[in-house]
Amino acid sequence: MLDHLSYSEPKAKVISGAREDWELVIGMEVHAQVASKSKLFSGASTKFGSEPNSNVAFVDAAMPGMLPVINEFCVEQAVRTGLGLKAEINLFSAFDRKNYFYPDLPQGYQISQLYHPIVGEGEVIVDMGPGVARRVRIERIHLEQDAGKSIHDMDPHMSFVDLNRTGVALMEIVSRPDIRGPEEAAAYVTKLRQILRYLGTCDGNMQNGNLRADVNVSICRPGDYEKYRETGDFGHLGTRCEIKNMNSMRFIQQAIDYEARRQIALVEDGKQVVQETRLYDPDKGETRSMRSKEEAHDYRYFPDPDLLPLEIEQDWVDGIAATLPELPDQKKARFVTEFGLTEYDADVLTAEAESAAFFEEVAQGRDGKMAANWVINELFGRLKKEDHAITESPVSAAQLGGIVDLIAKGDISGKIAKDLFEIVYTEGGDPAKIVEDRGMKQVTDTGAIEAAVDEVIAANPAQVEKAKANPKLAGWFVGQVMKATGGKANPKAVNEIVSAKLGL
Amino acid sequence: MSIDTETARRVAKLARIKVEDADLPALASEFNAMLGFIEQLNEVDVEGVEPMTSVTPMRLKRREDGVTDGGMQDKVLSNAPDAREGFFAVPKVVE
């Protein structure tokens, strides 16, 4: 089993300032909501879009005397995610309190894991095109509580607070500063999302805020990043700013680009970049300082006295490892080696686990490239047009496989196959039976084709003279014959017979 | 480590506890007394001793993933000084 196709690393993005060239250095903290039914420390539901404050237990509302009890499923998902990122799993981890006051967090602290996270170092291979990828090191993953939601536009003087999300389990996935450009940052989130969805540990729904990213951006002169990698000394890198809470790939790229240029302008002007938390404003296309965060930055972490350390057993971890699915990198490598697909096609087919499974069913016992071609170009194209997911496809893998079989046997031409696909897509039915019932079978019987060619030649003596003078006009006869046979004649046979009959 | 009145003021602010200026020196000196005690503890050599996290040999209690709580908006909001349309209503906090 191949873990990943071979690749080389891309060059870092260079931005030219007024005076010199600069490179970007980016690290990310991705918050992924665990796909659990209930919260991390309470039995309240995690269902999105419920009545405000209806998914709230007294633990979440921080009523006096309430104690947190951990959801074992959430622990399992964090371990599963760690294994999926080839990370070390810490059998001993512990929870700490991160203290701050905000209306959407009634406890006055977030339960998180600062000192002993459940998952340690791992990696994500970020694909940047065939044969090109960036290996991004993962520093840690820890479990923590989400905060509630404040709504500021329902009243001119008041903010409205909904605690439904308060206490929902998050996995914070922290990368090393190994991402070297805005496109890579978006590709990193895309890849992480894909892996999480394969693992089933997070649904990756960015619109609902189930996957959000904080981005740390700094700039450096070419060559400085390599010095940092050699020595591990952050002193070689510039001062970073953190852009908080982004849930769109497009905004992530725009924010990084803006922030890098802002920092370059500062440094080239002889000023200093101040380490701070910033917010991206998509309407204005700029980042601005969140000054209120600075004051609160003193989180006074300490171990949560309500929770004993989380100790798990190696056997349990091994049990989870045994149920891991084939992950995107392995699947892609296998599609390339086993079915002879291009890396590009394999990439498209493995983007979602469901698409990959569909393709495999079509390709089973058939020509892999042909199956890929039909799944990607015809089926995906058609589904996309109607904004349907692969799981909503009206054409099953067996039906599409049936169409591919008919082409392979020479029963139908590629062109008729497209018509057939359309019929199966809109009306359903068994492809072989449709071809039989509607007389769509390709005519390979040379006698029948010869008769049709003779007829066209007899009816068009003038054209025959022209074609004899200019052989390129033979195509006109082929077209006429195809028309006369309703497109069912084997085009290759028609070509040969027309040429022979015209004496070309 | 010594706590001055400025640090005491900052700690009070972070904890959202109102302390009058006149009371800050006394608060700072109490902090110093506590930290002094801790410093005394620091003199004990604990090299190689595993930190004790519990006085009883217990494993962290776990629960299964199921919805067993919630669905009581009225109770959750009943102690709120102000609640409207199912939300807690608080003075405007905008970033």
Coordinates of C-alpha atoms in Angstrom, one line a residue:
Chain A
M1 CA 0.0 0.0 0.0
L2 CA 1.4 3.4 -1.1
D3 CA 0.9 6.1 1.5
H4 CA 1.2 9.0 -1.0
L5 CA 2.3 9.5 -4.6
S6 CA 5.8 11.0 -4.9
Y7 CA 5.9 14.8 -4.9
S8 CA 8.1 17.8 -4.7
E9 CA 7.5 20.8 -2.6
P10 CA 6.3 24.1 -4.2
K11 CA 8.2 27.4 -4.0
A12 CA 7.1 29.8 -1.3
K13 CA 4.9 32.7 -2.5
V14 CA 6.9 35.8 -3.0
I15 CA 5.4 39.3 -2.7
S16 CA 7.4 42.2 -4.1
G17 CA 7.3 45.2 -1.8
A18 CA 8.4 48.7 -2.8
R19 CA 12.0 47.9 -1.9
E20 CA 12.5 44.2 -1.8
D21 CA 11.0 40.7 -2.1
W22 CA 9.2 39.1 0.8
E23 CA 8.0 35.5 1.6
L24 CA 5.0 34.5 3.7
V25 CA 5.1 32.2 6.7
I26 CA 1.7 30.9 7.8
G27 CA 0.5 28.7 10.6
M28 CA -3.1 27.7 11.3
E29 CA -5.3 26.7 14.1
V30 CA -8.4 25.0 12.7
H31 CA -11.4 24.4 15.0
A32 CA -13.3 21.4 13.9
Q33 CA -16.6 20.6 15.6
V34 CA -16.8 16.9 16.6
A35 CA -19.7 15.1 14.9
S36 CA -21.3 14.0 18.1
K37 CA -25.0 14.0 19.2
S38 CA -24.4 15.6 22.5
K39 CA -21.9 18.1 24.0
L40 CA -18.4 17.5 25.3
F41 CA -19.4 17.8 29.0
S42 CA -23.2 17.7 29.0
G43 CA -26.0 15.7 27.6
A44 CA -27.6 18.6 25.6
S45 CA -28.0 18.2 21.9
T46 CA -25.6 19.7 19.3
K47 CA -28.3 20.0 16.6
F48 CA -27.8 23.1 14.5
G49 CA -30.6 25.6 14.0
S50 CA -32.6 24.7 17.1
E51 CA -34.8 27.1 19.1
P52 CA -32.4 29.5 21.0
N53 CA -31.3 28.1 24.4
S54 CA -33.2 24.9 23.9
N55 CA -30.0 22.8 23.7
V56 CA -28.7 23.9 27.0
A57 CA -28.1 21.8 30.1
F58 CA -27.5 23.4 33.5
V59 CA -23.8 22.5 33.0
D60 CA -23.7 24.6 29.9
A61 CA -25.5 27.5 31.6
A62 CA -22.9 27.2 34.4
M63 CA -25.5 26.9 37.1
P64 CA -23.8 26.6 40.6
G65 CA -22.9 23.1 41.6
M66 CA -23.1 21.5 38.1
L67 CA -20.2 19.2 37.2
P68 CA -18.8 18.3 33.7
V69 CA -18.8 14.6 32.7
I70 CA -16.9 13.9 29.5
N71 CA -18.5 12.4 26.4
E72 CA -16.4 9.3 25.5
F73 CA -17.4 9.4 21.8
C74 CA -15.8 12.9 21.5
V75 CA -12.5 11.5 23.0
E76 CA -12.7 8.7 20.4
Q77 CA -13.1 11.1 17.6
A78 CA -10.1 13.2 18.7
V79 CA -8.0 10.0 18.8
R80 CA -9.4 8.9 15.4
T81 CA -8.5 12.3 13.9
G82 CA -5.0 12.1 15.4
L83 CA -4.5 8.6 13.9
G84 CA -5.8 10.0 10.5
L85 CA -3.1 12.7 10.6
K86 CA -0.4 10.1 11.5
A87 CA 0.0 11.8 14.9
E88 CA 1.2 10.5 18.2
I89 CA -1.6 9.8 20.6
N90 CA -1.1 10.8 24.2
L91 CA -2.4 8.2 26.6
F92 CA -2.3 10.8 29.3
S93 CA -4.0 14.2 28.7
A94 CA -5.6 16.7 31.0
F95 CA -8.0 19.6 30.9
D96 CA -7.3 23.2 31.9
R97 CA -9.3 26.3 32.4
K98 CA -8.8 29.3 30.1
N99 CA -10.3 32.2 31.9
Y100 CA -12.1 35.1 30.2
F101 CA -15.4 36.8 30.5
Y102 CA -17.8 37.1 27.6
P103 CA -21.6 36.7 27.7
D104 CA -21.5 33.7 25.4
L105 CA -19.5 31.7 27.9
P106 CA -21.3 31.7 31.3
Q107 CA -18.7 29.6 33.1
G108 CA -16.2 32.5 32.8
Y109 CA -13.7 30.0 31.4
Q110 CA -13.3 27.6 28.5
I111 CA -12.3 24.0 29.3
S112 CA -9.4 23.2 27.0
Q113 CA -6.1 21.3 27.0
L114 CA -3.1 23.6 27.2
Y115 CA -0.5 21.6 29.0
H116 CA -1.3 18.0 28.0
P117 CA -3.2 17.7 24.7
I118 CA -4.6 14.4 23.7
V119 CA -2.8 14.3 20.3
G120 CA 0.8 15.3 19.6
E121 CA 2.8 15.7 16.4
G122 CA 1.4 14.6 13.0
E123 CA 1.3 15.8 9.4
V124 CA -0.9 16.8 6.5
I125 CA 0.3 16.5 2.9
V126 CA -1.3 19.4 1.1
D127 CA -1.8 18.8 -2.6
M128 CA -0.9 21.7 -4.9
G129 CA -1.4 20.0 -8.3
P130 CA -0.1 16.8 -9.8
G131 CA 3.3 15.9 -8.4
V132 CA 3.4 19.0 -6.2
A133 CA 2.6 19.0 -2.5
R134 CA 3.6 20.6 0.8
R135 CA 4.1 18.6 3.9
V136 CA 2.6 20.6 6.8
R137 CA 3.6 19.5 10.3
I138 CA 0.9 19.3 12.9
E139 CA 2.0 20.4 16.3
R140 CA -1.0 19.1 18.4
I141 CA -4.7 18.5 18.6
H142 CA -6.6 19.3 21.7
L143 CA -10.2 18.9 22.8
E144 CA -12.1 22.0 24.0
Q145 CA -15.5 23.6 24.4
D146 CA -17.1 25.9 21.9
A147 CA -18.7 29.2 23.0
G148 CA -22.2 30.3 22.4
K149 CA -23.5 32.8 19.8
S150 CA -24.1 36.5 20.3
I151 CA -26.5 38.3 17.9
H152 CA -25.9 42.1 17.8
D153 CA -28.5 43.2 15.2
M154 CA -31.8 42.3 16.8
D155 CA -31.9 45.4 19.1
P156 CA -30.1 48.7 19.0
H157 CA -28.9 48.6 22.7
M158 CA -28.8 44.9 23.6
S159 CA -26.9 41.8 22.4
F160 CA -28.9 38.6 22.3
V161 CA -27.2 35.4 23.5
D162 CA -27.9 31.9 22.5
L163 CA -26.1 29.2 24.4
N164 CA -27.0 26.3 22.1
R165 CA -23.4 26.0 20.9
T166 CA -21.9 26.6 24.3
G167 CA -20.0 23.4 25.3
V168 CA -20.1 21.7 22.0
A169 CA -16.9 19.7 21.5
L170 CA -14.2 21.2 19.2
M171 CA -10.9 19.7 18.1
E172 CA -8.4 22.4 17.7
I173 CA -5.8 21.3 15.2
V174 CA -2.7 23.4 15.4
S175 CA -0.1 23.4 12.5
R176 CA 3.5 24.5 12.5
P177 CA 4.3 27.6 10.4
D178 CA 4.9 25.5 7.3
I179 CA 2.3 27.0 5.0
R180 CA 3.9 29.4 2.5
G181 CA 1.2 31.3 0.6
P182 CA -2.5 32.1 0.6
E183 CA -3.4 29.3 -1.9
E184 CA -1.5 26.8 0.2
A185 CA -3.5 28.0 3.3
A186 CA -6.8 27.4 1.5
A187 CA -5.5 24.0 0.1
Y188 CA -4.5 23.0 3.7
V189 CA -8.0 23.7 5.0
T190 CA -9.4 21.8 2.0
K191 CA -7.2 18.8 2.6
L192 CA -7.9 18.8 6.4
R193 CA -11.6 19.0 5.7
Q194 CA -11.4 16.1 3.3
I195 CA -9.5 13.9 5.8
L196 CA -12.0 14.8 8.6
R197 CA -14.9 13.9 6.3
Y198 CA -13.3 10.6 5.3
L199 CA -12.8 9.8 9.0
G200 CA -16.3 11.0 9.8
T201 CA -15.1 12.9 12.9
C202 CA -16.3 16.3 11.6
D203 CA -18.9 17.1 8.9
G204 CA -16.7 20.0 7.7
N205 CA -19.7 22.3 7.1
M206 CA -18.0 25.7 7.0
Q207 CA -21.2 27.6 6.4
N208 CA -22.6 26.5 9.8
G209 CA -19.3 27.3 11.4
N210 CA -18.4 23.6 12.1
L211 CA -15.0 24.2 10.6
R212 CA -13.3 27.6 11.3
A213 CA -9.7 28.7 11.0
D214 CA -7.4 31.2 12.9
V215 CA -4.5 32.2 10.7
N216 CA -1.1 33.3 11.9
V217 CA 0.7 35.4 9.3
S218 CA 4.2 36.8 9.3
I219 CA 6.7 37.9 6.6
C220 CA 10.4 37.2 6.1
R221 CA 13.2 37.8 3.6
P222 CA 14.0 34.9 1.2
G223 CA 16.3 32.5 2.9
D224 CA 15.2 33.3 6.5
Y225 CA 12.5 30.5 6.6
E226 CA 15.1 27.9 5.7
K227 CA 17.3 29.2 8.6
Y228 CA 14.3 28.8 10.9
R229 CA 13.7 25.2 9.7
E230 CA 17.4 24.4 10.3
T231 CA 17.6 25.8 13.8
G232 CA 14.0 25.8 15.0
D233 CA 14.7 29.4 16.1
F234 CA 11.6 31.6 15.5
G235 CA 13.9 34.7 15.7
H236 CA 14.6 34.2 12.0
L237 CA 10.9 34.9 11.3
G238 CA 9.0 38.1 11.4
T239 CA 6.4 39.1 14.1
R240 CA 3.1 37.4 13.5
C241 CA -0.4 38.6 13.6
E242 CA -3.4 36.2 14.2
I243 CA -6.5 36.6 12.1
K244 CA -9.4 35.1 13.9
N245 CA -12.3 33.0 13.1
M246 CA -12.6 32.6 9.3
N247 CA -15.0 30.2 7.7
S248 CA -14.5 30.7 4.0
M249 CA -11.7 29.5 1.8
R250 CA -11.9 32.7 -0.3
F251 CA -11.8 35.0 2.8
I252 CA -8.8 33.1 4.2
Q253 CA -6.9 33.8 1.0
Q254 CA -7.9 37.5 0.8
A255 CA -7.2 38.1 4.5
I256 CA -3.7 36.6 4.2
D257 CA -2.9 38.6 1.1
Y258 CA -4.0 41.8 2.7
E259 CA -2.3 41.1 6.0
A260 CA 1.1 40.2 4.3
R261 CA 1.0 43.4 2.3
R262 CA 0.1 45.5 5.4
Q263 CA 3.1 44.0 7.2
I264 CA 5.4 44.5 4.2
A265 CA 4.4 48.2 4.0
L266 CA 5.1 48.6 7.8
V267 CA 8.5 47.0 7.7
E268 CA 9.6 48.8 4.5
D269 CA 8.5 52.1 6.2
G270 CA 10.9 51.4 9.0
K271 CA 8.0 50.6 11.4
Q272 CA 7.4 47.5 13.5
V273 CA 4.7 44.8 13.2
V274 CA 3.0 44.5 16.5
Q275 CA 1.9 41.0 17.6
E276 CA -1.8 41.2 17.9
T277 CA -5.2 39.6 17.1
R278 CA -6.9 40.9 14.0
L279 CA -10.3 40.5 12.4
Y280 CA -10.9 40.3 8.6
D281 CA -13.7 42.5 7.3
P282 CA -14.8 40.9 4.0
D283 CA -16.8 44.0 3.0
K284 CA -13.8 46.3 3.2
G285 CA -11.3 43.6 2.2
E286 CA -9.0 44.5 5.1
T287 CA -7.9 43.2 8.6
R288 CA -8.2 45.4 11.7
S289 CA -7.0 45.1 15.2
M290 CA -9.2 43.5 17.9
R291 CA -8.0 45.7 20.7
S292 CA -10.4 44.2 23.2
K293 CA -8.7 40.8 22.9
E294 CA -5.4 42.2 24.0
E295 CA -6.6 43.1 27.5
A296 CA -8.2 39.7 27.9
H297 CA -5.1 37.9 26.7
D298 CA -4.1 37.0 30.2
Y299 CA -6.0 33.8 30.3
R300 CA -4.5 32.6 33.7
Y301 CA -4.7 28.9 32.6
F302 CA -4.8 26.3 35.4
P303 CA -5.7 22.6 35.6
D304 CA -9.5 22.2 35.9
P305 CA -10.1 20.8 39.4
D306 CA -13.5 19.4 38.3
L307 CA -11.9 16.9 35.9
L308 CA -9.4 14.1 36.5
P309 CA -6.7 13.6 33.9
L310 CA -7.9 11.7 30.8
E311 CA -6.1 8.4 30.7
I312 CA -6.8 6.1 27.8
E313 CA -5.4 2.6 27.0
Q314 CA -3.2 1.6 24.1
D315 CA -5.6 -1.3 23.4
W316 CA -8.4 1.1 22.9
V317 CA -6.4 3.3 20.6
D318 CA -5.4 0.2 18.6
G319 CA -9.0 -0.7 18.3
I320 CA -9.8 2.7 16.8
A321 CA -6.8 2.4 14.5
A322 CA -8.1 -0.9 13.2
T323 CA -11.4 0.8 12.0
L324 CA -9.7 3.6 10.1
P325 CA -10.9 3.9 6.5
E326 CA -8.6 4.1 3.5
L327 CA -7.5 7.8 3.6
P328 CA -7.5 10.2 0.6
D329 CA -3.7 10.0 0.0
Q330 CA -3.7 6.2 -0.1
K331 CA -6.8 6.0 -2.1
K332 CA -5.5 8.4 -4.7
A333 CA -2.2 6.5 -5.0
R334 CA -4.1 3.3 -5.4
F335 CA -6.4 4.7 -8.1
V336 CA -3.3 5.8 -10.0
T337 CA -1.5 2.5 -9.7
E338 CA -4.4 0.1 -9.9
F339 CA -6.6 1.8 -12.5
G340 CA -3.9 3.7 -14.5
L341 CA -5.6 7.0 -13.9
T342 CA -3.9 10.4 -14.1
E343 CA -3.2 12.0 -10.8
Y344 CA -5.6 14.8 -11.7
D345 CA -8.5 12.3 -12.3
A346 CA -7.7 10.4 -9.2
D347 CA -7.7 13.7 -7.3
V348 CA -11.2 14.6 -8.6
L349 CA -12.6 11.1 -7.8
T350 CA -11.2 10.9 -4.3
A351 CA -12.3 14.4 -3.2
E352 CA -15.3 12.8 -1.4
A353 CA -15.3 9.3 -0.1
E354 CA -18.8 8.7 -1.7
S355 CA -17.5 9.7 -5.2
A356 CA -14.6 7.4 -4.8
A357 CA -16.8 4.5 -3.8
F358 CA -19.1 5.2 -6.7
F359 CA -16.2 5.2 -9.2
E360 CA -14.8 1.9 -7.8
E361 CA -18.1 0.2 -8.3
V362 CA -18.3 1.4 -11.9
A363 CA -14.6 0.5 -12.5
Q364 CA -15.0 -3.0 -11.0
G365 CA -14.1 -5.5 -13.7
R366 CA -14.1 -2.7 -16.4
D367 CA -11.6 -0.4 -18.0
G368 CA -10.6 2.0 -15.2
K369 CA -9.8 5.0 -17.5
M370 CA -13.1 4.6 -19.4
A371 CA -15.0 4.4 -16.1
A372 CA -13.2 7.5 -14.7
N373 CA -14.0 9.3 -17.9
W374 CA -17.7 8.5 -17.7
V375 CA -17.9 9.2 -14.0
I376 CA -16.1 12.6 -14.2
N377 CA -17.1 14.0 -17.5
E378 CA -20.7 12.8 -17.9
L379 CA -22.0 12.0 -14.4
F380 CA -20.2 14.7 -12.4
G381 CA -20.8 17.2 -15.1
R382 CA -24.5 16.5 -15.2
L383 CA -24.8 16.4 -11.4
K384 CA -23.0 19.7 -11.1
K385 CA -25.4 21.3 -13.5
E386 CA -28.3 20.4 -11.3
D387 CA -26.4 21.0 -8.1
H388 CA -26.8 17.4 -7.0
A389 CA -24.4 15.5 -4.7
I390 CA -23.2 12.1 -5.8
T391 CA -25.4 10.5 -3.2
E392 CA -28.4 12.0 -5.0
S393 CA -27.4 10.7 -8.4
P394 CA -30.3 9.3 -10.4
V395 CA -27.9 7.0 -12.2
S396 CA -26.6 4.2 -10.1
A397 CA -23.1 2.8 -10.4
A398 CA -24.5 -0.4 -11.8
Q399 CA -26.4 1.5 -14.5
L400 CA -23.4 3.6 -15.5
G401 CA -21.3 0.4 -15.5
G402 CA -23.9 -1.1 -17.9
I403 CA -23.5 1.8 -20.3
V404 CA -19.7 1.4 -20.2
D405 CA -20.1 -2.3 -21.0
L406 CA -22.3 -1.6 -24.0
I407 CA -19.5 0.7 -25.4
A408 CA -16.8 -1.8 -24.6
K409 CA -18.7 -4.6 -26.5
G410 CA -19.2 -2.3 -29.5
D411 CA -23.0 -2.4 -29.1
I412 CA -23.2 1.4 -29.1
S413 CA -20.9 4.2 -30.2
G414 CA -19.7 6.9 -27.8
K415 CA -22.1 9.3 -29.3
I416 CA -25.1 7.1 -28.8
A417 CA -23.8 6.3 -25.4
K418 CA -24.3 10.0 -24.5
D419 CA -27.9 9.8 -25.6
L420 CA -28.4 6.6 -23.7
F421 CA -26.9 8.2 -20.5
E422 CA -29.4 11.1 -20.9
I423 CA -32.3 8.6 -21.1
V424 CA -31.0 6.6 -18.0
Y425 CA -30.5 9.9 -16.1
T426 CA -33.9 11.3 -16.8
E427 CA -36.1 8.1 -17.1
G428 CA -34.1 5.4 -15.4
G429 CA -34.1 1.8 -16.6
D430 CA -31.6 -0.9 -17.6
P431 CA -29.3 0.4 -20.2
A432 CA -29.0 -2.8 -22.2
K433 CA -32.8 -3.2 -22.3
I434 CA -33.2 0.5 -23.5
V435 CA -30.7 -0.1 -26.3
E436 CA -32.6 -3.2 -27.3
D437 CA -36.1 -1.8 -27.1
R438 CA -35.3 1.5 -28.8
G439 CA -33.1 0.0 -31.6
M440 CA -30.1 2.0 -30.6
K441 CA -27.6 -0.8 -31.3
Q442 CA -24.7 0.2 -33.5
V443 CA -24.8 -1.3 -37.0
T444 CA -21.6 -3.1 -37.5
D445 CA -23.1 -5.3 -40.2
T446 CA -21.1 -4.2 -43.3
G447 CA -23.8 -5.3 -45.7
A448 CA -26.3 -2.9 -44.2
I449 CA -23.8 -0.1 -44.1
E450 CA -22.8 -0.8 -47.8
A451 CA -26.4 -0.5 -48.8
A452 CA -26.8 2.8 -47.1
V453 CA -23.6 4.1 -48.7
D454 CA -24.7 2.9 -52.1
E455 CA -28.0 4.8 -51.6
V456 CA -26.3 8.1 -50.7
I457 CA -23.9 7.8 -53.7
A458 CA -26.7 7.0 -56.1
A459 CA -28.7 9.9 -54.9
N460 CA -25.9 12.5 -55.2
P461 CA -24.0 12.1 -58.4
A462 CA -22.8 15.7 -58.4
Q463 CA -21.3 15.3 -55.0
V464 CA -19.5 12.1 -56.1
E465 CA -17.7 14.0 -58.8
K466 CA -16.6 16.8 -56.4
A467 CA -15.4 14.3 -53.8
K468 CA -13.4 12.4 -56.4
A469 CA -11.6 15.7 -57.2
N470 CA -11.3 16.7 -53.6
P471 CA -11.1 13.7 -51.2
K472 CA -11.7 15.9 -48.2
L473 CA -15.4 16.0 -49.2
A474 CA -15.7 12.3 -48.4
G475 CA -16.7 13.4 -44.9
W476 CA -19.9 14.7 -46.3
F477 CA -20.9 11.2 -47.4
V478 CA -20.0 9.8 -44.0
G479 CA -22.2 12.4 -42.4
Q480 CA -25.1 11.5 -44.7
V481 CA -24.8 7.8 -44.0
M482 CA -24.7 8.4 -40.2
K483 CA -27.8 10.5 -40.6
A484 CA -29.5 7.9 -42.7
T485 CA -28.8 5.2 -40.1
G486 CA -29.8 7.4 -37.1
G487 CA -26.3 7.6 -35.9
K488 CA -26.2 3.8 -35.3
A489 CA -23.7 2.9 -37.9
N490 CA -20.2 2.2 -36.7
P491 CA -18.4 5.4 -37.8
K492 CA -15.1 3.6 -38.5
A493 CA -16.8 1.1 -40.8
V494 CA -18.7 3.9 -42.6
N495 CA -15.4 5.8 -43.2
E496 CA -13.7 2.7 -44.7
I497 CA -16.7 1.8 -47.0
V498 CA -17.2 5.4 -48.2
S499 CA -13.5 5.7 -49.2
A500 CA -13.6 2.3 -51.0
K501 CA -16.8 3.0 -52.9
L502 CA -15.6 6.4 -54.0
G503 CA -12.3 4.9 -55.0
L504 CA -10.3 7.3 -52.9
Chain B
M1 CA 7.5 37.4 43.4
S2 CA 5.9 40.5 44.9
I3 CA 2.5 41.9 44.1
D4 CA 2.1 45.6 44.0
T5 CA -1.2 47.6 44.0
E6 CA -1.1 47.9 40.2
T7 CA -1.0 44.1 39.8
A8 CA -3.8 43.7 42.4
R9 CA -5.9 46.2 40.4
R10 CA -5.3 44.2 37.2
V11 CA -6.1 40.8 38.8
A12 CA -9.3 42.3 40.2
K13 CA -10.3 43.7 36.8
L14 CA -9.6 40.3 35.1
A15 CA -11.8 38.6 37.7
R16 CA -14.4 41.3 37.3
I17 CA -14.4 42.0 41.0
K18 CA -14.8 45.7 42.0
V19 CA -12.2 46.8 44.5
E20 CA -12.0 50.4 45.8
D21 CA -8.6 52.1 45.4
A22 CA -8.2 52.4 49.1
D23 CA -8.5 48.6 49.5
L24 CA -5.9 47.7 46.9
P25 CA -2.8 47.9 49.2
A26 CA -4.4 45.5 51.7
L27 CA -5.4 43.1 48.9
A28 CA -1.8 43.2 47.5
S29 CA -0.4 42.4 50.9
E30 CA -2.8 39.4 51.3
F31 CA -1.7 38.1 47.9
N32 CA 1.9 38.4 49.0
A33 CA 1.2 36.4 52.1
M34 CA -0.3 33.6 50.0
L35 CA 2.5 33.6 47.5
G36 CA 4.9 33.6 50.4
F37 CA 3.3 30.4 51.6
I38 CA 3.5 28.8 48.2
E39 CA 7.2 29.8 47.9
Q40 CA 7.8 27.9 51.1
L41 CA 6.2 24.8 49.6
N42 CA 8.6 25.3 46.6
E43 CA 11.4 24.5 48.9
V44 CA 10.3 20.9 49.1
D45 CA 12.3 18.7 46.7
V46 CA 9.7 16.9 44.5
E47 CA 12.2 15.7 41.9
G48 CA 10.9 12.5 40.4
V49 CA 7.6 12.6 42.3
E50 CA 4.6 12.3 40.1
P51 CA 2.0 15.0 40.7
M52 CA -1.0 13.7 42.6
T53 CA -4.2 14.6 40.8
S54 CA -6.7 12.9 43.0
V55 CA -6.9 11.6 46.6
T56 CA -8.9 8.6 45.5
P57 CA -7.6 6.2 42.8
M58 CA -10.4 7.0 40.3
R59 CA -10.5 7.0 36.6
L60 CA -12.1 10.1 34.9
K61 CA -15.8 9.3 34.7
R62 CA -17.2 9.1 31.1
R63 CA -20.6 9.1 29.5
E64 CA -22.0 7.7 26.3
D65 CA -22.9 10.1 23.4
G66 CA -26.6 10.5 23.8
V67 CA -29.0 13.5 24.2
T68 CA -30.2 13.2 27.8
D69 CA -30.5 16.9 28.7
G70 CA -31.7 20.3 27.5
G71 CA -35.1 21.3 26.1
M72 CA -35.8 23.6 29.0
Q73 CA -35.4 27.1 27.6
D74 CA -37.8 28.6 30.3
K75 CA -35.7 27.2 33.2
V76 CA -32.4 28.2 31.7
L77 CA -33.6 31.7 31.2
S78 CA -35.6 32.0 34.4
N79 CA -32.7 33.6 36.4
A80 CA -31.6 35.9 33.7
P81 CA -32.1 39.6 34.5
D82 CA -33.4 40.1 31.0
A83 CA -34.4 37.6 28.4
R84 CA -36.3 38.2 25.1
E85 CA -37.6 35.9 22.4
G86 CA -35.7 33.0 23.9
F87 CA -32.4 34.8 24.1
F88 CA -30.5 36.2 27.1
A89 CA -30.5 39.9 26.5
V90 CA -27.3 41.7 27.7
P91 CA -25.8 45.2 27.2
K92 CA -24.5 45.5 23.7
V93 CA -21.1 43.8 23.2
V94 CA -19.7 44.4 19.7
E95 CA -16.2 43.7 18.5

